Tab-separated table of C-alpha atoms and ligand atoms in Angstrom:
chain	number	residue	atom	x	y	z
A	1423	MET	CA	-36.336	23.363	14.772
A	1424	LYS	CA	-37.276	19.803	13.684
A	1425	ILE	CA	-34.510	17.604	12.509
A	1426	MET	CA	-34.564	14.440	10.597
A	1427	PRO	CA	-31.673	11.827	10.718
A	1428	ASN	CA	-31.554	11.801	7.017
A	1429	ARG	CA	-32.846	14.328	4.583
A	1430	LEU	CA	-32.761	12.531	0.887
A	1431	ASP	CA	-34.466	15.320	-0.497
A	1432	ARG	CA	-31.835	17.698	-0.043
A	1433	GLY	CA	-29.423	15.582	-2.167
A	1434	PHE	CA	-31.938	15.573	-4.742
A	1435	PHE	CA	-32.355	19.400	-5.044
A	1436	MET	CA	-28.640	20.084	-4.770
A	1437	TYR	CA	-28.889	18.775	-8.329
A	1438	GLN	CA	-32.259	18.316	-9.193
A	1439	GLU	CA	-32.162	19.916	-12.803
A	1440	GLU	CA	-29.574	17.632	-14.086
A	1441	PHE	CA	-31.428	14.859	-12.277
A	1442	GLU	CA	-34.437	15.785	-14.085
A	1443	HIS	CA	-32.932	16.233	-17.432
A	1444	LYS	CA	-31.373	12.498	-17.468
A	1445	ALA	CA	-34.480	10.733	-16.161
A	1446	ILE	CA	-36.260	12.508	-19.470
A	1447	GLU	CA	-33.343	11.613	-21.507
A	1448	VAL	CA	-33.209	7.905	-20.280
A	1449	LEU	CA	-37.358	7.584	-20.125
A	1450	ARG	CA	-37.043	8.935	-24.128
A	1451	SER	CA	-34.285	6.803	-24.936
A	1452	GLY	CA	-36.423	3.331	-25.290
A	1453	TRP	CA	-33.566	1.438	-23.901
A	1454	TYR	CA	-34.008	0.786	-19.905
A	1455	VAL	CA	-31.805	-2.213	-18.616
A	1456	LEU	CA	-28.231	-2.665	-19.391
A	1457	GLY	CA	-27.397	0.039	-22.067
A	1458	ARG	CA	-25.226	3.208	-22.547
A	1459	GLU	CA	-25.412	4.544	-19.054
A	1460	VAL	CA	-24.916	1.401	-17.711
A	1461	GLU	CA	-21.950	1.177	-19.516
A	1462	ALA	CA	-20.805	4.591	-18.854
A	1463	PHE	CA	-21.572	4.409	-15.393
A	1464	GLU	CA	-19.190	1.398	-15.051
A	1465	ARG	CA	-16.260	3.042	-16.810
A	1466	GLU	CA	-16.660	6.182	-14.816
A	1467	PHE	CA	-16.881	4.562	-11.588
A	1468	ALA	CA	-13.987	2.266	-12.350
A	1469	ASP	CA	-11.951	5.022	-12.822
A	1470	TYR	CA	-12.993	6.810	-9.575
A	1471	THR	CA	-11.837	3.981	-7.633
A	1472	GLY	CA	-8.910	3.131	-9.464
A	1473	SER	CA	-10.195	-0.415	-10.574
A	1474	LYS	CA	-9.867	-1.747	-13.937
A	1475	TYR	CA	-13.570	-3.035	-13.962
A	1476	CYS	CA	-16.656	-2.457	-12.449
A	1477	VAL	CA	-19.742	-4.561	-13.076
A	1478	GLY	CA	-23.292	-2.697	-12.148
A	1479	LEU	CA	-25.892	-4.746	-10.081
A	1480	ALA	CA	-29.254	-4.770	-8.363
A	1481	SER	CA	-28.230	-4.159	-5.120
A	1482	GLY	CA	-25.488	-4.100	-2.387
A	1483	LEU	CA	-26.388	-7.233	-1.144
A	1484	ASP	CA	-26.427	-8.935	-4.848
A	1485	ALA	CA	-22.855	-7.707	-5.040
A	1486	LEU	CA	-21.825	-9.390	-1.839
A	1487	TRP	CA	-23.351	-12.661	-2.570
A	1488	MET	CA	-22.573	-13.086	-5.904
A	1489	ALA	CA	-18.812	-11.763	-5.204
A	1490	PHE	CA	-18.545	-15.202	-2.764
A	1491	ARG	CA	-20.371	-17.148	-5.497
A	1492	ILE	CA	-18.114	-16.432	-8.656
A	1493	LEU	CA	-14.908	-16.765	-6.060
A	1494	GLY	CA	-16.355	-20.496	-5.490
A	1495	ILE	CA	-16.914	-20.039	-1.658
A	1496	GLY	CA	-20.012	-22.247	-0.591
A	1497	ALA	CA	-20.956	-25.000	1.589
A	1498	GLY	CA	-18.117	-26.113	4.055
A	1499	ASP	CA	-16.265	-22.988	4.028
A	1500	GLU	CA	-15.478	-20.335	6.407
A	1501	VAL	CA	-15.369	-16.624	5.956
A	1502	ILE	CA	-14.086	-14.103	8.698
A	1503	VAL	CA	-16.017	-10.956	9.402
A	1504	GLN	CA	-16.514	-8.266	11.792
A	1505	ALA	CA	-19.445	-9.029	14.277
A	1506	ASN	CA	-20.315	-5.513	14.457
A	1507	THR	CA	-21.922	-5.058	10.840
A	1508	TYR	CA	-25.227	-4.657	8.735
A	1509	ILE	CA	-26.550	-7.933	8.483
A	1510	ALA	CA	-26.294	-7.838	4.612
A	1511	SER	CA	-22.450	-8.247	5.045
A	1512	VAL	CA	-23.262	-11.653	6.702
A	1513	MET	CA	-26.036	-12.752	4.672
A	1514	GLY	CA	-23.775	-12.346	1.433
A	1515	ILE	CA	-21.924	-14.980	2.988
A	1516	THR	CA	-24.549	-17.401	4.230
A	1517	ILE	CA	-26.654	-17.311	1.043
A	1518	ASN	CA	-23.912	-19.151	-0.550
A	1519	GLY	CA	-24.005	-21.785	2.291
A	1520	ALA	CA	-20.700	-20.672	3.713
A	1521	THR	CA	-20.088	-20.092	7.614
A	1522	PRO	CA	-19.361	-16.631	8.963
A	1523	VAL	CA	-16.767	-16.709	11.473
A	1524	PHE	CA	-16.770	-13.479	13.555
A	1525	VAL	CA	-14.126	-11.110	14.664
A	1526	GLU	CA	-14.849	-8.047	17.238
A	1527	PRO	CA	-14.024	-4.529	15.959
A	1528	ASP	CA	-11.489	-2.168	17.040
A	1529	GLU	CA	-12.261	1.193	18.630
A	1530	TYR	CA	-12.666	2.440	15.064
A	1531	PHE	CA	-15.852	0.256	14.638
A	1532	ASN	CA	-13.676	-1.546	12.071
A	1533	ILE	CA	-12.709	-5.364	12.002
A	1534	ASP	CA	-9.871	-5.899	14.830
A	1535	ALA	CA	-7.161	-6.888	12.776
A	1536	ASP	CA	-5.044	-8.176	15.366
A	1537	LYS	CA	-7.658	-10.810	16.206
A	1538	ILE	CA	-8.084	-12.259	12.506
A	1539	ALA	CA	-5.144	-14.590	12.646
A	1540	ASP	CA	-6.484	-16.601	15.554
A	1541	LYS	CA	-9.675	-17.475	13.487
A	1542	ILE	CA	-8.173	-18.926	10.727
A	1543	THR	CA	-8.532	-22.583	10.169
A	1544	ASP	CA	-8.180	-24.956	7.030
A	1545	ARG	CA	-11.741	-24.186	6.024
A	1546	THR	CA	-11.110	-20.431	6.180
A	1547	LYS	CA	-11.578	-19.291	2.207
A	1548	ALA	CA	-11.813	-15.511	2.566
A	1549	VAL	CA	-11.992	-12.370	4.768
A	1550	LEU	CA	-14.628	-10.003	4.248
A	1551	VAL	CA	-13.878	-6.742	5.298
A	1552	VAL	CA	-16.697	-3.678	5.968
A	1553	HIS	CA	-15.557	-0.238	6.241
A	1554	LEU	CA	-18.144	0.494	8.415
A	1555	TYR	CA	-19.379	4.048	8.493
A	1556	GLY	CA	-17.241	5.411	6.113
A	1557	GLN	CA	-14.064	4.829	7.746
A	1558	ALA	CA	-11.523	2.535	5.906
A	1559	SER	CA	-10.309	-0.506	7.765
A	1560	ARG	CA	-6.396	-1.216	8.490
A	1561	MET	CA	-5.625	-2.703	5.183
A	1562	GLU	CA	-2.035	-2.899	5.114
A	1563	LYS	CA	-2.251	-5.933	7.832
A	1564	ILE	CA	-5.184	-7.423	6.479
A	1565	VAL	CA	-3.978	-7.738	3.162
A	1566	ARG	CA	-0.730	-9.277	4.376
A	1567	LEU	CA	-2.474	-11.829	6.544
A	1568	CYS	CA	-4.540	-12.727	3.226
A	1569	LYS	CA	-1.593	-12.944	1.162
A	1570	GLU	CA	0.120	-15.339	4.110
A	1571	HIS	CA	-2.790	-17.535	4.196
A	1572	ASP	CA	-3.801	-17.828	0.822
A	1573	LEU	CA	-7.358	-16.158	1.456
A	1574	ARG	CA	-9.683	-14.317	-0.795
A	1575	LEU	CA	-10.026	-10.743	0.118
A	1576	VAL	CA	-13.800	-9.301	-0.552
A	1577	GLU	CA	-14.398	-5.394	0.600
A	1578	ASP	CA	-17.865	-4.347	2.083
A	1579	CYS	CA	-17.971	-0.736	0.340
A	1580	ALA	CA	-21.523	-0.256	1.055
A	1581	GLN	CA	-20.485	2.725	3.288
A	1582	SER	CA	-17.178	3.897	2.028
A	1583	HIS	CA	-17.592	5.165	-1.556
A	1584	GLY	CA	-14.496	7.252	-1.860
A	1585	ALA	CA	-12.694	6.399	1.336
A	1586	CYS	CA	-9.123	5.783	1.383
A	1587	TYR	CA	-6.684	4.098	3.380
A	1588	GLN	CA	-2.989	5.198	3.103
A	1589	GLY	CA	-4.235	7.000	-0.264
A	1590	LYS	CA	-5.771	3.971	-2.059
A	1591	MET	CA	-9.351	3.389	-2.284
A	1592	THR	CA	-11.731	1.097	-0.349
A	1593	GLY	CA	-12.748	-1.615	-2.616
A	1594	THR	CA	-9.415	-2.031	-4.640
A	1595	PHE	CA	-7.217	-3.825	-1.984
A	1596	GLY	CA	-8.547	-7.481	-2.577
A	1597	ASP	CA	-10.030	-9.413	-5.018
A	1598	ILE	CA	-13.712	-7.785	-5.071
A	1599	GLY	CA	-14.886	-4.274	-3.857
A	1600	CYS	CA	-18.769	-4.403	-3.343
A	1601	PHE	CA	-20.739	-1.090	-3.411
A	1602	SER	CA	-24.293	-0.387	-2.638
A	1603	PHE	CA	-26.012	2.399	-4.296
A	1604	TYR	CA	-29.157	2.218	-2.109
A	1605	PRO	CA	-30.698	5.824	-1.749
A	1606	SER	CA	-29.179	6.712	1.520
A	1607	LYS	CA	-25.526	5.600	0.806
A	1608	ASN	CA	-22.737	8.353	0.238
A	1609	LEU	CA	-23.240	7.493	-3.825
A	1610	GLY	CA	-27.004	7.122	-3.491
A	1611	GLY	CA	-29.385	6.509	-6.542
A	1612	PHE	CA	-33.198	6.560	-6.413
A	1613	GLY	CA	-33.975	3.108	-5.819
A	1614	ASP	CA	-31.802	0.067	-5.350
A	1615	GLY	CA	-28.250	-0.515	-6.974
A	1616	GLY	CA	-25.018	-1.804	-6.761
A	1617	ALA	CA	-21.604	-3.016	-8.187
A	1618	ILE	CA	-18.492	-4.676	-7.868
A	1619	VAL	CA	-14.899	-3.570	-8.655
A	1620	THR	CA	-12.151	-5.697	-9.488
A	1621	ASP	CA	-8.896	-5.684	-11.583
A	1622	ASP	CA	-9.364	-9.281	-12.483
A	1623	ALA	CA	-10.745	-9.601	-16.007
A	1624	LYS	CA	-11.942	-12.829	-15.486
A	1625	LEU	CA	-13.985	-12.235	-12.447
A	1626	ALA	CA	-15.564	-9.057	-14.071
A	1627	ALA	CA	-16.358	-11.392	-17.094
A	1628	ASP	CA	-17.874	-13.909	-14.600
A	1629	MET	CA	-19.651	-11.539	-12.885
A	1630	LYS	CA	-21.414	-9.975	-16.212
A	1631	ILE	CA	-22.515	-13.609	-17.019
A	1632	TYR	CA	-23.803	-14.064	-13.510
A	1633	ARG	CA	-25.982	-11.093	-13.069
A	1634	ASN	CA	-28.002	-12.026	-16.514
A	1635	TYR	CA	-29.078	-15.372	-15.744
A	1636	GLY	CA	-25.682	-16.992	-16.568
A	1637	SER	CA	-25.759	-16.003	-20.035
A	1638	GLU	CA	-23.242	-14.020	-21.957
A	1639	LYS	CA	-25.055	-14.684	-25.290
A	1640	ARG	CA	-29.083	-14.593	-25.179
A	1641	TYR	CA	-30.741	-17.700	-24.623
A	1642	TYR	CA	-27.675	-19.546	-24.287
A	1643	ASN	CA	-27.052	-20.117	-20.276
A	1644	LYS	CA	-23.655	-21.267	-19.005
A	1645	VAL	CA	-24.267	-21.188	-15.392
A	1646	VAL	CA	-27.541	-20.899	-13.093
A	1647	GLY	CA	-27.296	-16.995	-12.320
A	1648	ALA	CA	-29.434	-14.316	-11.237
A	1649	ASN	CA	-31.399	-11.326	-12.275
A	1650	SER	CA	-29.225	-8.591	-10.911
A	1651	ARG	CA	-28.918	-5.569	-13.534
A	1652	LEU	CA	-28.663	-2.114	-12.618
A	1653	ASP	CA	-30.917	-0.255	-14.876
A	1654	GLU	CA	-30.602	2.645	-16.968
A	1655	LEU	CA	-32.232	5.225	-15.200
A	1656	GLN	CA	-30.109	4.437	-11.941
A	1657	ALA	CA	-26.921	4.510	-13.712
A	1658	GLY	CA	-27.683	7.469	-15.497
A	1659	LEU	CA	-28.664	9.189	-12.424
A	1660	LEU	CA	-25.545	7.671	-10.585
A	1661	ARG	CA	-23.672	9.300	-13.186
A	1662	ILE	CA	-24.810	12.907	-12.119
A	1663	ARG	CA	-23.975	12.093	-8.620
A	1664	LEU	CA	-20.753	10.428	-9.173
A	1665	ALA	CA	-19.683	13.705	-11.285
A	1666	HIS	CA	-20.316	15.723	-7.985
A	1667	ILE	CA	-18.888	13.258	-5.351
A	1668	GLN	CA	-15.915	15.089	-4.329
A	1669	GLU	CA	-18.253	18.126	-3.117
A	1670	LEU	CA	-20.575	15.667	-1.565
A	1671	THR	CA	-17.734	13.849	0.321
A	1672	GLY	CA	-16.103	17.432	1.089
A	1673	GLU	CA	-19.515	18.489	2.519
A	1674	ARG	CA	-19.754	15.584	4.824
A	1675	ARG	CA	-16.153	16.000	6.149
A	1676	GLU	CA	-17.009	19.639	6.942
A	1677	LEU	CA	-20.185	18.621	8.726
A	1678	ALA	CA	-18.121	15.654	10.603
A	1679	GLY	CA	-15.570	18.282	11.591
A	1680	ARG	CA	-18.095	20.609	13.189
A	1681	TYR	CA	-19.707	17.670	15.120
A	1682	GLN	CA	-15.767	17.006	16.308
A	1683	GLU	CA	-15.142	20.234	17.322
A	1684	GLY	CA	-18.541	21.539	18.761
A	1685	ILE	CA	-19.869	18.479	20.415
A	1686	ARG	CA	-18.148	18.812	24.150
A	1687	ASN	CA	-20.528	16.504	26.657
A	1688	SER	CA	-18.675	14.229	28.949
A	1689	LYS	CA	-21.681	11.554	28.581
A	1690	ILE	CA	-20.979	11.406	24.913
A	1691	LEU	CA	-18.046	9.779	23.152
A	1692	LEU	CA	-17.442	10.919	19.666
A	1693	PRO	CA	-15.771	8.883	16.879
A	1694	CYS	CA	-12.155	8.112	16.818
A	1695	VAL	CA	-10.265	8.750	13.587
A	1696	ARG	CA	-7.656	6.504	12.139
A	1697	GLU	CA	-4.444	7.598	11.219
A	1698	GLN	CA	-4.065	7.195	7.224
A	1699	ALA	CA	-7.717	5.952	6.941
A	1700	ASP	CA	-9.861	9.271	5.852
A	1701	SER	CA	-13.529	8.653	6.398
A	1702	VAL	CA	-16.239	9.351	4.221
A	1703	TRP	CA	-18.495	10.390	7.204
A	1704	HIS	CA	-21.215	7.669	5.967
A	1705	GLN	CA	-22.917	7.825	9.477
A	1706	TYR	CA	-21.796	10.153	12.373
A	1707	VAL	CA	-21.733	7.698	15.455
A	1708	VAL	CA	-21.167	8.813	18.893
A	1709	ARG	CA	-21.494	6.340	21.894
A	1710	CYS	CA	-23.674	6.955	24.992
A	1711	GLU	CA	-23.810	4.719	28.326
A	1712	GLU	CA	-27.090	6.345	29.006
A	1713	ARG	CA	-28.496	5.756	25.080
A	1714	GLN	CA	-32.189	5.516	25.746
A	1715	LYS	CA	-32.236	8.922	27.835
A	1716	LEU	CA	-30.208	10.396	24.973
A	1717	ILE	CA	-32.421	9.376	22.429
A	1718	ASP	CA	-35.803	10.353	24.592
A	1719	TYR	CA	-34.133	14.047	25.279
A	1720	LEU	CA	-33.203	14.363	21.673
A	1721	ASP	CA	-36.276	13.498	20.528
A	1722	VAL	CA	-38.220	15.915	22.754
A	1723	HIS	CA	-36.299	18.302	21.131
A	1724	GLU	CA	-37.167	17.044	17.725
A	1725	ILE	CA	-33.984	15.925	16.723
A	1726	GLY	CA	-34.117	12.385	15.044
A	1727	THR	CA	-31.611	9.542	15.518
A	1728	ILE	CA	-30.928	5.956	14.290
A	1729	ILE	CA	-29.230	3.333	15.773
A	1730	HIS	CA	-26.937	1.443	13.470
A	1731	TYR	CA	-27.271	-1.259	14.358
A	1732	PRO	CA	-29.235	-2.414	17.570
A	1733	ILE	CA	-28.978	-6.060	17.153
A	1734	PRO	CA	-25.748	-7.888	15.973
A	1735	PRO	CA	-25.947	-10.439	13.251
A	1736	HIS	CA	-24.972	-13.041	15.743
A	1737	LEU	CA	-28.088	-12.219	17.690
A	1738	SER	CA	-30.386	-11.863	15.153
A	1739	GLU	CA	-33.108	-14.450	14.818
A	1740	ALA	CA	-32.222	-15.152	11.176
A	1741	TYR	CA	-29.027	-16.545	12.809
A	1742	ASN	CA	-30.468	-18.472	15.685
A	1743	TYR	CA	-28.785	-21.636	13.951
A	1744	LEU	CA	-25.664	-20.463	14.359
A	1745	GLY	CA	-25.765	-21.127	17.989
A	1746	TYR	CA	-24.312	-17.781	19.903
A	1747	LYS	CA	-25.966	-16.061	22.582
A	1748	LYS	CA	-25.520	-12.855	24.369
A	1749	GLY	CA	-21.970	-12.777	25.603
A	1750	SER	CA	-20.571	-14.486	22.590
A	1751	PHE	CA	-18.994	-11.082	21.371
A	1752	PRO	CA	-19.014	-8.513	24.238
A	1753	VAL	CA	-17.096	-5.709	22.497
A	1754	THR	CA	-19.953	-5.984	19.490
A	1755	GLU	CA	-22.632	-6.142	22.048
A	1756	HIS	CA	-21.306	-2.990	23.912
A	1757	TYR	CA	-21.376	-1.151	20.866
A	1758	ALA	CA	-25.068	-1.956	19.498
A	1759	ASP	CA	-26.022	-0.995	22.982
A	1760	THR	CA	-24.613	2.239	23.123
A	1761	VAL	CA	-23.954	3.603	19.454
A	1762	LEU	CA	-26.233	6.388	18.213
A	1763	SER	CA	-26.206	7.928	14.750
A	1764	ILE	CA	-26.965	11.721	15.043
A	1765	PRO	CA	-28.400	13.787	11.976
A	1766	MET	CA	-25.939	14.300	9.099
A	1767	TYR	CA	-26.775	14.411	5.431
A	1768	ASN	CA	-25.484	16.375	2.475
A	1769	GLY	CA	-27.401	19.839	2.379
A	1770	MET	CA	-27.390	19.836	6.359
A	1771	THR	CA	-27.417	23.779	7.209
A	1772	LYS	CA	-25.199	25.257	9.316
A	1773	GLU	CA	-28.403	26.601	11.346
A	1774	GLU	CA	-29.406	22.870	11.797
A	1775	GLN	CA	-25.995	21.726	12.830
A	1776	ASP	CA	-25.756	24.289	15.227
A	1777	TYR	CA	-29.093	23.708	16.788
A	1778	VAL	CA	-28.047	19.807	17.133
A	1779	ILE	CA	-24.822	20.601	18.791
A	1780	GLU	CA	-26.423	22.963	21.382
A	1781	ILE	CA	-28.845	20.623	22.339
A	1782	ILE	CA	-26.519	17.845	22.645
A	1783	ASN	CA	-24.148	20.044	24.602
A	1784	ARG	CA	-26.848	20.744	27.046
A	1785	PHE	CA	-28.009	16.970	27.618
B	1159	PLP	C1	-26.590	-0.855	2.827
B	1159	PLP	C2	-25.411	-2.059	2.971
B	1159	PLP	C3	-25.504	-3.142	2.223
B	1159	PLP	C4	-26.495	-3.836	1.372
B	1159	PLP	O1	-26.793	-2.905	0.273
B	1159	PLP	P1	-28.357	-2.991	-0.360
B	1159	PLP	O2	-27.894	-2.344	-1.360
B	1159	PLP	O3	-29.243	-2.288	0.661
B	1159	PLP	O4	-28.512	-4.653	-0.643
B	1159	PLP	C5	-24.483	-4.100	2.718
B	1159	PLP	N1	-23.624	-3.770	3.382
B	1159	PLP	C6	-23.565	-2.820	4.323
B	1159	PLP	C7	-22.314	-2.443	5.404
B	1159	PLP	C8	-24.561	-1.775	3.928
B	1159	PLP	O5	-24.447	-0.831	4.941
């Protein structure tokens, strides 16, 4: 049996008729950018997250860098972020000329909340929390720290659509929650897409201006903005996925539960689940000291895997200029050397999963 790490086609076929019907409806409408579908999606996604406002954008990276831009964070400012994240989180900071200040993760792959305070300086302007792999971070502590030190709080929810901490949705704890709708995300479109959510009317209004060349009124430009608009086709298709998100998340939780129960191998560490933080299992990430052997072994049995992520941002060539070296963040680097995401996707069959479990247990 050949098993790929992800199967986006399965997610399409689950609701094929609805997607195709909506695509044709949008194509025939004659209106393709920032229209009724985007407005409806923004309202529905704001409601889903429990936020007052949602602004649709062209990508998750845009959501991040434009969040810091409208918060006025730039050159000379520092933003605290976990060291073990996808590089886009860090680019959201550095595109604005601000400096990322890295913090090591805890055993849940989230920012270690106990290590944040030590990194706060008089240049610190914000904390960027990444709810990595779908699991909410320790928000009560982080929110308190940000209040005490008068810091902005931005959440990178590109992997955590629907994940809650103490019953409250990720993306709603701070000033701005940033989402991606890249096809492989839990709420994925059929191309690029993103959004921010916020309870602040001014920030929502600023973002709407910013995403459209800095203009509210056509050809009257208030600021040098960007072109970062969610298109009607993506918004329409995302509305369909959003209408099914409970089922989709439920299915991921079942899949994760079966891995948690079924995988029994002393060489493989299963992901830890934080109390009061429910994961939406964007990835199912195990750890293995003999990772390359495991990858090769699974490969022989036609099971595909992915490393999220092999090179932490502080060691990537793009961030040479920050001056870090191997050893700067040992926990992060150890994770980068040992993590492995095993197949996990909506529409995965029981037979496929049983096969993965059986093969892994024989490693
Ligand atoms: C995917 C992702 C992003 C970027 O989203 P894009 O839509 O691909 O730009 C940012 N942060 C994290 C944690 C991600 O997983």
